[in-house]
C-alpha cells in the first residue's frame, strides 16, 4: 500500500509526525511525504522536522505565500504532476489549511481516494477560511478520521455514509505525549527569564483577529491590563508581526513592559512554555487541544471553536474578543476558578496506530 502524505503549514507537522513513525513500523506501508511549502521560514517548518523526527519530504512544491486563490491554485498546479508520477493508493491530508484542500481536490479529480485526518470539525463560521477548507475536504474524502465526538456528529448530520467515518482520536496528542519528557529539558524559561515567575502564554494569528485593526486594538486593550498583573510571553506568528506593523501598533506593544514579543519558538520550547504557564490566551486551534491535555487554563480569543470537547471536558473557555469579557474571564482564572479538566476520549497517544489500522483495512 502506497500512501502520499501532505504537509504545508506548521500545525500539519505535529499531526503528520506520529503517522510517519507508525507507517515506518509497518512493512506493508510505503509512505511518501510531500511538503507544499505553504510555510517556509526555518522556525515555521524545518525546525519542527528536526525536533519531531519527521523524515525529509521527498518533494517540496515551494509554493510560498500568496492570496487564497493564488496559493491554492499554485498548490494544485504543482501537485498534479507529482501525483501523476507517484500513483499512490490514497492521498492523506491533515487539518484545515489551504494545502489540505488544494491537494485534496487534485487527488479526487485524478481518481485517487482522499483520507482526511481531523475530519468533521466545524466552527459553523463560514467567514473563517479554515471552515470552508474543512467542509470541502470532508465532502470529497473517502476515509474521514475524527479526533473528537463532535466531528462524528457533524458528519452524520451532514449525511455522510457511516462506513466512511472513523473515530480514532487526536494525533496531535500523540506528538505531545511523545515529546513531553524532552520538552522538560528545554531551557526556554531561563532564556526568557521566566524561571520561577508566573507568566501566561499568548498566541494570535487568526485573520479575523489580527487583520482587523479594531478587533486587534481591543485585544491590545485587554493585554495592556493583563500584563500589568501577569507577565505575558508572545511568540508572534509572521502574519501577526506583519499586521501589527501595518496597523502601526508597534509602539503600543513596546510600551507594555511585561509583554515579551518573541519569534515563533520550536515545538519543545513551546510545549515547555505551555506546561508551566498559569494560563494561555490564544486563537489557535491546536493550542486549545494541547492545554486541555496539559490541564492548563486556556482563554480562547474567538467567538467560537470547532473543538467543543476542549470546552466540555477540558480547560478551554471561549471568551471572544471584547476586552471586558476577556478581563472578566481572566480575573476568574486568577482567582483560581478554572478546573484542571480531563483528557477527551481517545486522546491517549495511540491515535496514529488506530489510523494506520483503518488504512490497512481499507487500502491494504
Ligand atoms: C495558515 C492557515 C491557518 C493555520 C496557520 C497555522 C490557511 C488558510 N491558513 O495561516 O489555518 O492556523 O497557517 O500557523 O491555510 N508567512 C511568513 N513565513 C512563513 C509563513 C507565512 O512570513 O513561513 C507570512 C506571510 O506574510 C504570509 C502570512 O504569513 O502571507 C500568512 O501565511 P499563510 O500560510 O497564508 O496563512 P497563515 O496565517 O499562516
Ligand atoms: N506552536 C509552536 N511554536 C509556537 C506556536 C505554536 O510550536 O511559537 C505549536 C503549538 O504547540 C501547536 C501548533 O504549533 O502544536 C499550533 O499551530 P498554529 O497555532 O500555528 O495553528 P492552528 O492550530 O491554529 O491551525
Coordinates of C-alpha atoms and ligand atoms in Angstrom, one line a residue:
X1 CA 0.0 0.0 0.0
X2 CA 1.4 3.4 -1.0
X3 CA 0.3 6.5 0.8
X4 CA 1.1 10.0 -0.3
X5 CA 1.0 12.4 2.7
X6 CA 0.7 16.1 2.6
X7 CA 2.0 18.8 4.9
X8 CA 2.1 22.6 4.3
X9 CA 1.7 24.7 7.4
X10 CA 3.1 24.5 11.0
X11 CA 0.2 22.7 12.6
X12 CA 0.3 20.0 9.9
X13 CA 3.7 18.9 11.2
X14 CA 2.6 17.8 14.7
X15 CA -0.2 15.8 13.0
X16 CA 1.9 14.0 10.4
X17 CA 4.9 13.2 12.7
X18 CA 3.3 10.2 14.6
X19 CA 1.8 8.9 11.3
X20 CA 5.1 8.8 9.6
X21 CA 6.5 7.0 12.6
X22 CA 3.7 4.5 12.5
X23 CA 3.9 3.8 8.8
X24 CA 7.7 3.1 9.2
X25 CA 6.8 0.3 11.7
X26 CA 4.5 -1.4 9.2
X27 CA 6.2 -3.3 6.4
X28 CA 3.1 -3.2 4.3
X29 CA 3.1 0.6 4.0
X30 CA 5.1 2.7 1.7
X31 CA 4.8 6.4 2.7
X32 CA 5.8 9.4 0.6
X33 CA 5.8 12.8 2.2
X34 CA 5.1 16.0 0.1
X35 CA 5.6 19.5 1.6
X36 CA 3.7 22.2 -0.3
X37 CA 5.9 24.9 1.1
X38 CA 2.9 27.0 2.3
X39 CA 5.1 27.7 5.4
X40 CA 8.8 28.0 4.7
X41 CA 10.5 30.0 7.5
X42 CA 13.0 27.9 9.4
X43 CA 11.0 28.4 12.7
X44 CA 7.7 27.7 11.0
X45 CA 8.8 24.5 9.2
X46 CA 12.4 22.9 9.2
X47 CA 12.8 23.2 13.0
X48 CA 9.8 21.0 13.5
X49 CA 11.1 18.3 11.1
X50 CA 14.2 18.1 13.2
X51 CA 12.6 18.2 16.6
X52 CA 9.7 15.8 15.8
X53 CA 12.0 13.5 13.8
X54 CA 9.9 13.8 10.6
X55 CA 11.7 12.4 7.6
X56 CA 12.7 14.9 4.9
X57 CA 9.9 15.3 2.4
X58 CA 10.7 13.6 -0.9
X59 CA 9.1 16.5 -2.7
X60 CA 8.7 20.2 -1.8
X61 CA 6.4 22.2 -4.0
X62 CA 7.7 25.5 -2.7
X63 CA 4.5 27.4 -3.3
X64 CA 5.1 30.1 -0.6
X65 CA 2.7 32.9 0.5
X66 CA 0.0 34.5 -1.7
X67 CA -3.7 35.2 -1.7
X68 CA -6.1 32.3 -1.0
X69 CA -6.8 31.8 -4.7
X70 CA -3.3 32.1 -5.9
X71 CA -1.8 30.0 -3.1
X72 CA -4.4 27.2 -3.6
X73 CA -4.1 27.3 -7.4
X74 CA -0.3 27.1 -7.1
X75 CA -0.6 24.1 -4.8
X76 CA -2.9 22.4 -7.2
X77 CA -0.8 23.1 -10.3
X78 CA 2.4 21.9 -8.8
X79 CA 0.8 18.9 -7.0
X80 CA -0.9 17.4 -10.1
X81 CA 2.3 16.2 -11.9
X82 CA 3.7 14.8 -8.6
X83 CA 0.5 12.8 -8.1
X84 CA 0.5 11.5 -11.7
X85 CA 4.1 10.3 -11.3
X86 CA 3.7 8.8 -7.8
X87 CA 0.4 6.9 -8.3
X88 CA -0.3 6.2 -4.7
X89 CA -3.3 4.1 -3.4
X90 CA -4.5 7.1 -1.4
X91 CA -3.6 10.7 -0.5
X92 CA -3.6 11.6 3.2
X93 CA -4.3 15.2 4.2
X94 CA -4.5 16.6 7.7
X95 CA -6.2 19.6 9.3
X96 CA -7.8 22.5 7.5
X97 CA -5.2 24.7 5.7
X98 CA -5.1 25.6 2.1
X99 CA -2.6 22.8 1.4
X100 CA -5.3 20.3 2.7
X101 CA -8.0 21.3 0.3
X102 CA -5.6 22.2 -2.6
X103 CA -4.1 18.7 -2.7
X104 CA -7.4 17.1 -1.9
X105 CA -9.1 18.4 -5.0
X106 CA -6.2 17.3 -7.2
X107 CA -6.4 13.8 -5.7
X108 CA -10.1 13.2 -6.2
X109 CA -10.1 14.6 -9.7
X110 CA -7.4 12.2 -10.7
X111 CA -9.4 9.4 -9.1
X112 CA -7.1 8.9 -6.1
X113 CA -9.0 8.3 -2.8
X114 CA -8.6 11.0 -0.2
X115 CA -8.1 10.4 3.5
X116 CA -8.8 13.3 5.9
X117 CA -7.2 13.3 9.4
X118 CA -9.1 15.6 11.8
X119 CA -12.4 15.3 9.8
X120 CA -15.8 16.7 10.9
X121 CA -14.6 19.7 13.0
X122 CA -17.0 22.7 12.5
X123 CA -16.9 26.2 13.9
X124 CA -20.1 27.0 11.9
X125 CA -18.5 30.2 10.9
X126 CA -18.1 30.4 7.2
X127 CA -16.1 33.6 7.4
X128 CA -13.3 31.5 8.7
X129 CA -11.2 30.3 5.7
X130 CA -10.5 27.0 7.5
X131 CA -14.2 26.3 7.8
X132 CA -14.5 26.3 4.1
X133 CA -11.5 24.1 3.8
X134 CA -12.9 21.7 6.3
X135 CA -16.4 21.5 4.7
X136 CA -14.9 20.9 1.2
X137 CA -12.3 18.4 2.2
X138 CA -14.8 16.3 4.1
X139 CA -17.2 16.4 1.2
X140 CA -14.7 14.8 -1.1
X141 CA -12.9 12.4 1.3
X142 CA -13.4 8.6 1.3
X143 CA -12.0 8.0 4.8
X144 CA -12.9 10.5 7.5
X145 CA -10.8 10.2 10.6
X146 CA -12.3 12.1 13.6
X147 CA -10.4 13.4 16.6
X148 CA -13.4 14.1 18.9
X149 CA -17.1 13.1 19.2
X150 CA -18.4 16.4 17.7
X151 CA -16.6 15.5 14.4
X152 CA -18.5 12.3 14.2
X153 CA -21.8 14.0 15.0
X154 CA -21.3 16.8 12.4
X155 CA -20.5 14.3 9.6
X156 CA -23.6 12.2 10.5
X157 CA -25.8 15.3 10.5
X158 CA -24.4 16.2 7.1
X159 CA -25.5 12.8 5.8
X160 CA -22.0 11.2 5.4
X161 CA -22.1 7.5 4.9
X162 CA -21.4 5.8 8.3
X163 CA -18.9 3.5 6.8
X164 CA -16.6 6.4 5.9
X165 CA -16.5 7.8 9.5
X166 CA -13.9 6.5 12.0
X167 CA -13.4 7.9 15.5
X168 CA -9.7 7.5 16.0
X169 CA -8.6 10.2 18.5
X170 CA -6.2 13.0 18.2
X171 CA -2.8 12.6 16.6
X172 CA -1.6 16.0 17.9
X173 CA -1.8 14.5 21.4
X174 CA 0.3 11.5 20.2
X175 CA 3.0 14.1 19.5
X176 CA 2.5 15.9 22.8
X177 CA 2.9 12.7 24.8
X178 CA 6.0 11.5 22.9
X179 CA 7.8 14.8 23.4
X180 CA 6.8 15.8 26.9
X181 CA 9.8 14.4 28.6
X182 CA 12.2 16.1 26.1
X183 CA 10.4 19.4 26.5
X184 CA 11.1 19.3 30.2
X185 CA 14.8 19.7 29.4
X186 CA 14.1 22.9 27.4
X187 CA 16.0 25.9 28.7
X188 CA 13.4 28.3 27.3
X189 CA 12.2 29.6 30.7
X190 CA 15.8 30.6 31.7
X191 CA 16.4 32.1 28.2
X192 CA 13.3 34.3 28.5
X193 CA 14.0 35.0 32.2
X194 CA 10.7 33.4 33.2
X195 CA 12.1 30.8 35.6
X196 CA 10.4 30.9 39.0
X197 CA 7.9 33.6 37.8
X198 CA 4.3 33.2 37.0
X199 CA 3.5 34.0 33.4
X200 CA 0.9 33.5 30.6
X201 CA 1.5 32.5 27.0
X202 CA -0.2 34.4 24.2
X203 CA -0.6 33.5 20.6
X204 CA -2.6 35.2 17.9
X205 CA -2.8 34.6 14.2
X206 CA -6.5 34.3 13.0
X207 CA -7.2 36.8 10.2
X208 CA -10.4 37.8 12.0
X209 CA -8.3 39.0 14.9
X210 CA -5.1 40.3 13.5
X211 CA -6.1 41.6 10.1
X212 CA -8.9 43.8 11.6
X213 CA -7.4 46.9 13.3
X214 CA -10.5 47.4 15.5
X215 CA -10.5 43.9 16.9
X216 CA -6.7 43.9 17.3
X217 CA -6.9 47.2 19.1
X218 CA -9.5 45.8 21.5
X219 CA -7.3 42.7 22.2
X220 CA -4.4 45.0 22.9
X221 CA -6.5 46.9 25.4
X222 CA -7.1 43.7 27.3
X223 CA -3.5 42.6 27.1
X224 CA -2.3 46.0 28.4
X225 CA -4.2 45.4 31.6
X226 CA -3.3 41.7 31.9
X227 CA 0.4 42.2 31.5
X228 CA 0.4 44.6 34.5
X229 CA -0.7 41.7 36.6
X230 CA 1.0 38.7 35.0
X231 CA 4.0 38.6 32.6
X232 CA 3.0 37.6 29.0
X233 CA 5.2 35.8 26.5
X234 CA 4.0 36.2 23.0
X235 CA 5.7 34.1 20.2
X236 CA 4.3 36.1 17.4
X237 CA 3.2 34.4 14.1
X238 CA 4.7 36.1 10.9
X239 CA 1.2 37.1 9.8
X240 CA 0.7 38.9 13.1
X241 CA 4.0 40.6 13.0
X242 CA 3.2 42.0 9.6
X243 CA -0.3 43.2 10.6
X244 CA 1.0 44.9 13.8
X245 CA 3.4 46.8 11.6
X246 CA 0.8 47.6 9.0
X247 CA -1.7 48.9 11.6
X248 CA 1.0 50.9 13.4
X249 CA 0.5 49.0 16.7
X250 CA 4.3 48.5 17.3
X251 CA 4.6 51.4 19.8
X252 CA 1.6 50.1 21.9
X253 CA 3.3 46.7 22.2
X254 CA 6.6 48.2 23.0
X255 CA 5.0 50.2 25.8
X256 CA 3.8 47.0 27.5
X257 CA 6.8 46.4 29.7
X258 CA 5.7 42.9 30.9
X259 CA 4.7 41.6 27.5
X260 CA 7.6 39.9 25.7
X261 CA 7.2 39.5 21.9
X262 CA 9.5 36.8 20.6
X263 CA 9.9 34.9 17.3
X264 CA 7.8 31.7 16.9
X265 CA 9.6 29.1 19.0
X266 CA 10.2 25.4 18.3
X267 CA 7.9 22.6 19.5
X268 CA 9.9 21.6 22.5
X269 CA 10.3 25.1 23.8
X270 CA 6.6 25.9 23.2
X271 CA 5.5 22.7 25.0
X272 CA 7.6 23.7 28.0
X273 CA 6.1 27.2 27.9
X274 CA 2.6 25.8 27.8
X275 CA 3.3 23.2 30.5
X276 CA 4.5 25.8 33.1
X277 CA 2.1 28.6 32.2
X278 CA -0.5 29.9 34.7
X279 CA -2.8 30.3 31.7
X280 CA -2.8 30.6 27.9
X281 CA -4.5 33.2 25.8
X282 CA -4.8 32.1 22.1
X283 CA -6.8 31.9 18.9
X284 CA -5.0 28.8 17.7
X285 CA -6.9 25.5 17.1
X286 CA -4.2 23.1 18.2
X287 CA -3.3 25.0 21.4
X288 CA -6.8 24.6 22.7
X289 CA -6.3 20.9 22.5
X290 CA -2.8 20.9 24.0
X291 CA -3.8 23.0 27.0
X292 CA -6.7 20.6 27.6
X293 CA -4.4 17.6 27.9
X294 CA -1.8 19.6 30.0
X295 CA -4.6 20.8 32.3
X296 CA -3.6 24.5 31.8
X297 CA -6.5 27.0 31.7
X298 CA -7.0 28.4 28.2
X299 CA -8.9 31.5 27.2
X300 CA -9.7 31.3 23.5
X301 CA -9.9 34.8 21.9
X302 CA -12.6 33.9 19.4
X303 CA -16.3 33.8 19.2
X304 CA -16.5 30.0 18.5
X305 CA -14.5 26.8 18.4
X306 CA -14.5 23.9 16.1
X307 CA -13.1 21.8 19.0
X308 CA -16.0 21.9 21.5
X309 CA -14.7 18.9 23.5
X310 CA -11.9 21.2 24.8
X311 CA -14.7 23.3 26.5
X312 CA -16.9 20.4 27.5
X313 CA -14.3 18.3 29.3
X314 CA -11.1 20.3 29.0
X315 CA -9.8 23.6 30.3
X316 CA -10.9 25.8 27.5
X317 CA -13.2 28.8 27.7
X318 CA -14.4 30.7 24.6
X319 CA -14.2 34.4 25.6
X320 CA -14.5 36.2 22.3
X321 CA -12.6 39.5 21.5
X322 CA -14.5 42.0 23.7
X323 CA -11.8 43.3 26.2
X324 CA -14.3 43.5 29.1
X325 CA -15.3 39.8 28.6
X326 CA -11.6 38.8 28.3
X327 CA -10.7 40.7 31.5
X328 CA -13.6 39.2 33.4
X329 CA -12.7 35.6 32.4
X330 CA -9.0 36.4 33.2
X331 CA -10.0 37.7 36.7
X332 CA -11.9 34.4 37.4
X333 CA -9.0 32.2 36.3
X334 CA -6.6 34.3 38.5
X335 CA -8.9 33.7 41.4
X336 CA -8.5 30.0 40.8
X337 CA -11.9 29.3 39.3
X338 CA -10.6 27.2 36.4
X339 CA -10.6 23.4 36.9
X340 CA -7.9 21.1 35.5
X341 CA -10.4 19.3 33.2
X342 CA -9.7 15.9 31.8
X343 CA -8.5 14.3 28.6
X344 CA -11.2 13.7 26.0
X345 CA -11.8 10.1 24.8
X346 CA -9.1 8.6 22.7
X347 CA -6.6 11.5 23.3
X348 CA -4.3 8.8 24.6
X349 CA -1.2 8.9 22.5
X350 CA -2.4 6.0 20.3
X351 CA -4.3 7.7 17.5
X352 CA -1.7 7.1 14.8
X353 CA -1.8 3.4 15.4
X354 CA -5.6 3.4 15.0
X355 CA -5.4 5.4 11.8
X356 CA -2.9 3.0 10.3
X357 CA -5.1 0.1 11.2
X358 CA -8.0 1.8 9.4
X359 CA -5.9 2.5 6.3
X360 CA -4.5 -1.1 6.2
X361 CA -8.1 -2.4 6.4
X362 CA -9.4 -0.1 3.6
X363 CA -6.4 0.0 1.2
X364 CA -4.1 -2.9 2.3
Ligands
LIG1 C1 -2.2 29.2 7.9 C2 -3.6 28.5 7.8 C3 -4.2 28.5 9.2 C4 -3.3 27.9 10.3 C5 -2.0 28.7 10.2 C6 -1.1 28.0 11.2 C7 -4.8 28.7 5.7 C8 -5.9 29.3 5.0 N1 -4.5 29.2 6.9 O1 -2.5 30.6 8.2 O2 -5.4 27.7 9.2 O3 -3.9 28.1 11.5 O4 -1.4 28.6 8.9 O5 0.1 28.8 11.5 O6 -4.2 27.8 5.2 N2 4.5 33.9 6.5 C9 5.8 34.0 6.6 N3 6.6 32.9 6.7 C10 6.1 31.6 6.7 C11 4.7 31.5 6.5 C12 3.9 32.6 6.4 O7 6.4 35.1 6.7 O8 6.8 30.6 6.8 C13 3.7 35.1 6.4 C14 3.5 35.7 5.0 O9 3.4 37.0 5.1 C15 2.1 35.1 4.7 C16 1.4 35.1 6.1 O10 2.4 34.8 7.0 O11 1.4 36.0 3.8 C17 0.2 34.2 6.1 O12 0.6 32.8 5.8 P1 -0.5 31.8 5.2 O13 0.1 30.4 5.1 O14 -1.1 32.3 4.0 O15 -1.6 31.8 6.4 P2 -1.4 31.7 7.9 O16 -2.0 32.9 8.5 O17 -0.1 31.3 8.3
LIG2 N1 3.5 26.1 18.2 C1 4.9 26.1 18.3 N2 5.5 27.3 18.5 C2 4.9 28.5 18.5 C3 3.5 28.5 18.4 C4 2.8 27.3 18.3 O1 5.5 25.0 18.3 O2 5.6 29.5 18.7 C5 2.8 24.8 18.0 C6 1.7 24.5 19.0 O3 2.2 23.8 20.2 C7 0.8 23.6 18.2 C8 0.8 24.2 16.8 O4 2.1 25.0 16.8 O5 1.3 22.3 18.2 C9 -0.3 25.1 16.5 O6 -0.1 25.8 15.3 P1 -0.9 27.1 15.0 O7 -1.3 27.8 16.2 O8 0.1 27.8 14.1 O9 -2.1 26.6 14.1 P2 -3.6 26.2 14.3 O10 -3.6 25.0 15.3 O11 -4.3 27.4 14.8 O12 -4.1 25.8 13.0

